Amino acid sequence: MIKGIQITNLKKISDERGAIFHMLKKSDPHFIKFGEIYFSIAYPGIIKGWHEHKKQVQNYAVIDGMIKLVLVDNRKNSKTYNKIEELYLGEMNYILVTIPTGIITSYKCISNKSSILANCSTLPHDPNEMINYDLYNKKIPYDWKKIKS
């Protein structure tokens, strides 16, 4: 496991009326602070990323569909520097992934329908705070072209 990545099991409460998906409360021990929440939709087979945050902590949960989330530790002083981690999030594995700064992320929708990723970040979006990388950047030791999901 990459140092600093937290995985929290989340609760879904379903009945004949529908369902409630818990994600993050300010009373949770892993809650830091609220910046903004947004939803990212990906169509089947689509890959989003790579990007890295310099100040903002991310909290990812997938409320519909399934994704493969790839994390790369880009913190040179970390014991897990350059380590790669693959996680599967969504309706079959409803978890919250807390991603500290300095981790490069990308994800692919692996379900037969669109996926909806919710991100509750610790800061509002600031394009100057984020580093975007080309999807097939050779600096990142992961090749989406060679990986079958």
mmCIF file of N, CA and C in Angstrom, residues 18-80:
data_model
loop_
_atom_site.group_PDB
_atom_site.id
_atom_site.type_symbol
_atom_site.label_atom_id
_atom_site.label_comp_id
_atom_site.label_asym_id
_atom_site.label_seq_id
_atom_site.Cartn_x
_atom_site.Cartn_y
_atom_site.Cartn_z
ATOM 1 N N GLY A 18 -35.513 3.064 -2.313
ATOM 2 C CA GLY A 18 -34.267 3.467 -2.966
ATOM 3 C C GLY A 18 -33.087 3.201 -2.049
ATOM 4 N N ALA A 19 -32.105 4.105 -2.064
ATOM 5 C CA ALA A 19 -30.902 3.866 -1.276
ATOM 6 C C ALA A 19 -30.249 5.178 -0.857
ATOM 7 N N ILE A 20 -29.478 5.090 0.216
ATOM 8 C CA ILE A 20 -28.615 6.178 0.699
ATOM 9 C C ILE A 20 -27.190 5.653 0.656
ATOM 10 N N PHE A 21 -26.285 6.438 0.085
ATOM 11 C CA PHE A 21 -24.867 6.087 0.023
ATOM 12 C C PHE A 21 -24.110 7.055 0.928
ATOM 13 N N HIS A 22 -23.575 6.560 2.028
ATOM 14 C CA HIS A 22 -22.750 7.409 2.893
ATOM 15 C C HIS A 22 -21.399 7.627 2.223
ATOM 16 N N MET A 23 -20.784 8.808 2.460
ATOM 17 C CA MET A 23 -19.473 9.076 1.881
ATOM 18 C C MET A 23 -18.510 9.653 2.910
ATOM 19 N N LEU A 24 -18.852 10.821 3.499
ATOM 20 C CA LEU A 24 -17.914 11.487 4.388
ATOM 21 C C LEU A 24 -18.678 12.425 5.310
ATOM 22 N N LYS A 25 -18.377 12.320 6.609
ATOM 23 C CA LYS A 25 -18.969 13.216 7.608
ATOM 24 C C LYS A 25 -17.850 13.947 8.332
ATOM 25 N N LYS A 26 -18.124 15.137 8.813
ATOM 26 C CA LYS A 26 -17.076 15.862 9.518
ATOM 27 C C LYS A 26 -16.699 15.185 10.834
ATOM 28 N N SER A 27 -17.533 14.274 11.321
ATOM 29 C CA SER A 27 -17.206 13.525 12.537
ATOM 30 C C SER A 27 -16.360 12.273 12.255
ATOM 31 N N ASP A 28 -16.121 11.948 10.974
ATOM 32 C CA ASP A 28 -15.279 10.793 10.631
ATOM 33 C C ASP A 28 -13.829 11.080 11.024
ATOM 34 N N PRO A 29 -13.116 10.087 11.550
ATOM 35 C CA PRO A 29 -11.720 10.312 11.962
ATOM 36 C C PRO A 29 -10.798 10.687 10.800
ATOM 37 N N HIS A 30 -11.143 10.315 9.576
ATOM 38 C CA HIS A 30 -10.316 10.621 8.408
ATOM 39 C C HIS A 30 -10.709 11.938 7.726
ATOM 40 N N PHE A 31 -11.738 12.625 8.235
ATOM 41 C CA PHE A 31 -12.140 13.919 7.659
ATOM 42 C C PHE A 31 -11.107 14.975 8.012
ATOM 43 N N ILE A 32 -10.683 15.771 7.032
ATOM 44 C CA ILE A 32 -9.721 16.859 7.268
ATOM 45 C C ILE A 32 -10.444 18.198 7.251
ATOM 46 N N LYS A 33 -10.985 18.561 6.091
ATOM 47 C CA LYS A 33 -11.797 19.767 5.955
ATOM 48 C C LYS A 33 -12.496 19.723 4.610
ATOM 49 N N PHE A 34 -13.480 20.601 4.451
ATOM 50 C CA PHE A 34 -14.264 20.652 3.222
ATOM 51 C C PHE A 34 -13.773 21.776 2.331
ATOM 52 N N GLY A 35 -13.513 21.452 1.068
ATOM 53 C CA GLY A 35 -13.182 22.454 0.064
ATOM 54 C C GLY A 35 -14.276 22.542 -0.985
ATOM 55 N N GLU A 36 -14.560 21.411 -1.614
ATOM 56 C CA GLU A 36 -15.658 21.325 -2.586
ATOM 57 C C GLU A 36 -15.939 19.855 -2.867
ATOM 58 N N ILE A 37 -17.112 19.605 -3.416
ATOM 59 C CA ILE A 37 -17.436 18.269 -3.912
ATOM 60 C C ILE A 37 -17.854 18.406 -5.364
ATOM 61 N N TYR A 38 -17.390 17.466 -6.167
ATOM 62 C CA TYR A 38 -17.819 17.431 -7.563
ATOM 63 C C TYR A 38 -17.971 15.976 -7.984
ATOM 64 N N PHE A 39 -18.610 15.779 -9.132
ATOM 65 C CA PHE A 39 -18.847 14.452 -9.676
ATOM 66 C C PHE A 39 -18.208 14.376 -11.054
ATOM 67 N N SER A 40 -17.506 13.295 -11.311
ATOM 68 C CA SER A 40 -16.850 13.075 -12.595
ATOM 69 C C SER A 40 -17.466 11.836 -13.236
ATOM 70 N N ILE A 41 -18.023 12.011 -14.425
ATOM 71 C CA ILE A 41 -18.636 10.901 -15.152
ATOM 72 C C ILE A 41 -17.662 10.445 -16.237
ATOM 73 N N ALA A 42 -17.491 9.121 -16.323
ATOM 74 C CA ALA A 42 -16.671 8.543 -17.391
ATOM 75 C C ALA A 42 -17.503 7.492 -18.108
ATOM 76 N N TYR A 43 -17.425 7.505 -19.417
ATOM 77 C CA TYR A 43 -18.118 6.506 -20.219
ATOM 78 C C TYR A 43 -17.311 5.199 -20.230
ATOM 79 N N PRO A 44 -17.936 4.065 -20.520
ATOM 80 C CA PRO A 44 -17.229 2.781 -20.519
ATOM 81 C C PRO A 44 -15.953 2.820 -21.363
ATOM 82 N N GLY A 45 -14.864 2.343 -20.762
ATOM 83 C CA GLY A 45 -13.579 2.274 -21.455
ATOM 84 C C GLY A 45 -12.765 3.546 -21.454
ATOM 85 N N ILE A 46 -13.344 4.664 -20.985
ATOM 86 C CA ILE A 46 -12.645 5.946 -20.996
ATOM 87 C C ILE A 46 -11.676 6.028 -19.814
ATOM 88 N N ILE A 47 -10.485 6.600 -20.080
ATOM 89 C CA ILE A 47 -9.456 6.802 -19.059
ATOM 90 C C ILE A 47 -9.345 8.294 -18.794
ATOM 91 N N LYS A 48 -9.353 8.680 -17.519
ATOM 92 C CA LYS A 48 -9.160 10.081 -17.116
ATOM 93 C C LYS A 48 -7.877 10.185 -16.294
ATOM 94 N N GLY A 49 -7.186 11.284 -16.437
ATOM 95 C CA GLY A 49 -5.942 11.509 -15.687
ATOM 96 C C GLY A 49 -4.815 11.623 -16.688
ATOM 97 N N TRP A 50 -3.652 11.695 -16.267
ATOM 98 C CA TRP A 50 -3.023 11.705 -14.964
ATOM 99 C C TRP A 50 -3.020 13.124 -14.397
ATOM 100 N N HIS A 51 -3.149 13.227 -13.078
ATOM 101 C CA HIS A 51 -2.956 14.518 -12.434
ATOM 102 C C HIS A 51 -2.486 14.314 -10.999
ATOM 103 N N GLU A 52 -1.893 15.376 -10.471
ATOM 104 C CA GLU A 52 -1.315 15.356 -9.126
ATOM 105 C C GLU A 52 -1.653 16.678 -8.444
ATOM 106 N N HIS A 53 -2.023 16.604 -7.191
ATOM 107 C CA HIS A 53 -2.314 17.818 -6.421
ATOM 108 C C HIS A 53 -1.163 18.148 -5.488
ATOM 109 N N LYS A 54 -0.860 19.454 -5.394
ATOM 110 C CA LYS A 54 0.242 19.918 -4.548
ATOM 111 C C LYS A 54 -0.225 20.295 -3.141
ATOM 112 N N LYS A 55 -1.509 20.697 -2.981
ATOM 113 C CA LYS A 55 -2.019 21.158 -1.676
ATOM 114 C C LYS A 55 -3.300 20.450 -1.257
ATOM 115 N N GLN A 56 -4.022 19.904 -2.191
ATOM 116 C CA GLN A 56 -5.375 19.405 -1.976
ATOM 117 C C GLN A 56 -5.386 17.891 -1.735
ATOM 118 N N VAL A 57 -6.096 17.454 -0.697
ATOM 119 C CA VAL A 57 -6.319 16.028 -0.450
ATOM 120 C C VAL A 57 -7.643 15.649 -1.101
ATOM 121 N N GLN A 58 -7.653 14.492 -1.791
ATOM 122 C CA GLN A 58 -8.843 14.014 -2.493
ATOM 123 C C GLN A 58 -9.511 12.908 -1.693
ATOM 124 N N ASN A 59 -10.828 12.829 -1.756
ATOM 125 C CA ASN A 59 -11.610 11.748 -1.164
ATOM 126 C C ASN A 59 -12.535 11.218 -2.247
ATOM 127 N N TYR A 60 -12.180 10.051 -2.817
ATOM 128 C CA TYR A 60 -12.913 9.477 -3.941
ATOM 129 C C TYR A 60 -13.856 8.363 -3.476
ATOM 130 N N ALA A 61 -15.080 8.391 -4.012
ATOM 131 C CA ALA A 61 -16.031 7.293 -3.878
ATOM 132 C C ALA A 61 -16.786 7.210 -5.208
ATOM 133 N N VAL A 62 -17.073 6.005 -5.650
ATOM 134 C CA VAL A 62 -17.803 5.810 -6.905
ATOM 135 C C VAL A 62 -19.196 5.318 -6.562
ATOM 136 N N ILE A 63 -20.205 6.133 -6.908
ATOM 137 C CA ILE A 63 -21.577 5.812 -6.527
ATOM 138 C C ILE A 63 -22.331 5.010 -7.586
ATOM 139 N N ASP A 64 -21.798 4.947 -8.804
ATOM 140 C CA ASP A 64 -22.449 4.165 -9.858
ATOM 141 C C ASP A 64 -21.383 3.684 -10.828
ATOM 142 N N GLY A 65 -21.512 2.441 -11.296
ATOM 143 C CA GLY A 65 -20.520 1.868 -12.192
ATOM 144 C C GLY A 65 -19.303 1.390 -11.413
ATOM 145 N N MET A 66 -18.245 1.080 -12.142
ATOM 146 C CA MET A 66 -16.992 0.611 -11.553
ATOM 147 C C MET A 66 -15.820 1.289 -12.242
ATOM 148 N N ILE A 67 -14.780 1.605 -11.456
ATOM 149 C CA ILE A 67 -13.547 2.151 -12.031
ATOM 150 C C ILE A 67 -12.344 1.377 -11.520
ATOM 151 N N LYS A 68 -11.288 1.466 -12.301
ATOM 152 C CA LYS A 68 -9.967 1.032 -11.859
ATOM 153 C C LYS A 68 -9.185 2.317 -11.622
ATOM 154 N N LEU A 69 -8.801 2.555 -10.366
ATOM 155 C CA LEU A 69 -8.051 3.748 -9.980
ATOM 156 C C LEU A 69 -6.584 3.356 -9.856
ATOM 157 N N VAL A 70 -5.707 4.099 -10.530
ATOM 158 C CA VAL A 70 -4.273 3.836 -10.454
ATOM 159 C C VAL A 70 -3.617 5.016 -9.754
ATOM 160 N N LEU A 71 -2.808 4.695 -8.753
ATOM 161 C CA LEU A 71 -2.120 5.692 -7.943
ATOM 162 C C LEU A 71 -0.612 5.470 -8.072
ATOM 163 N N VAL A 72 0.137 6.545 -8.233
ATOM 164 C CA VAL A 72 1.594 6.475 -8.311
ATOM 165 C C VAL A 72 2.158 7.479 -7.309
ATOM 166 N N ASP A 73 3.004 6.993 -6.393
ATOM 167 C CA ASP A 73 3.599 7.870 -5.387
ATOM 168 C C ASP A 73 4.719 8.682 -6.025
ATOM 169 N N ASN A 74 4.534 10.003 -6.090
ATOM 170 C CA ASN A 74 5.516 10.905 -6.697
ATOM 171 C C ASN A 74 6.259 11.732 -5.640
ATOM 172 N N ARG A 75 6.198 11.315 -4.387
ATOM 173 C CA ARG A 75 6.869 12.039 -3.297
ATOM 174 C C ARG A 75 8.261 11.443 -3.100
ATOM 175 N N LYS A 76 9.285 12.179 -3.524
ATOM 176 C CA LYS A 76 10.661 11.666 -3.511
ATOM 177 C C LYS A 76 11.131 11.223 -2.127
ATOM 178 N N ASN A 77 10.630 11.821 -1.052
ATOM 179 C CA ASN A 77 11.046 11.455 0.308
ATOM 180 C C ASN A 77 10.209 10.339 0.907
ATOM 181 N N SER A 78 9.290 9.768 0.150
ATOM 182 C CA SER A 78 8.395 8.724 0.645
ATOM 183 C C SER A 78 9.055 7.341 0.532
ATOM 184 N N LYS A 79 8.784 6.484 1.497
ATOM 185 C CA LYS A 79 9.280 5.097 1.454
ATOM 186 C C LYS A 79 8.649 4.321 0.302
ATOM 187 N N THR A 80 7.507 4.814 -0.200
ATOM 188 C CA THR A 80 6.829 4.131 -1.308
ATOM 189 C C THR A 80 6.956 4.909 -2.624
#
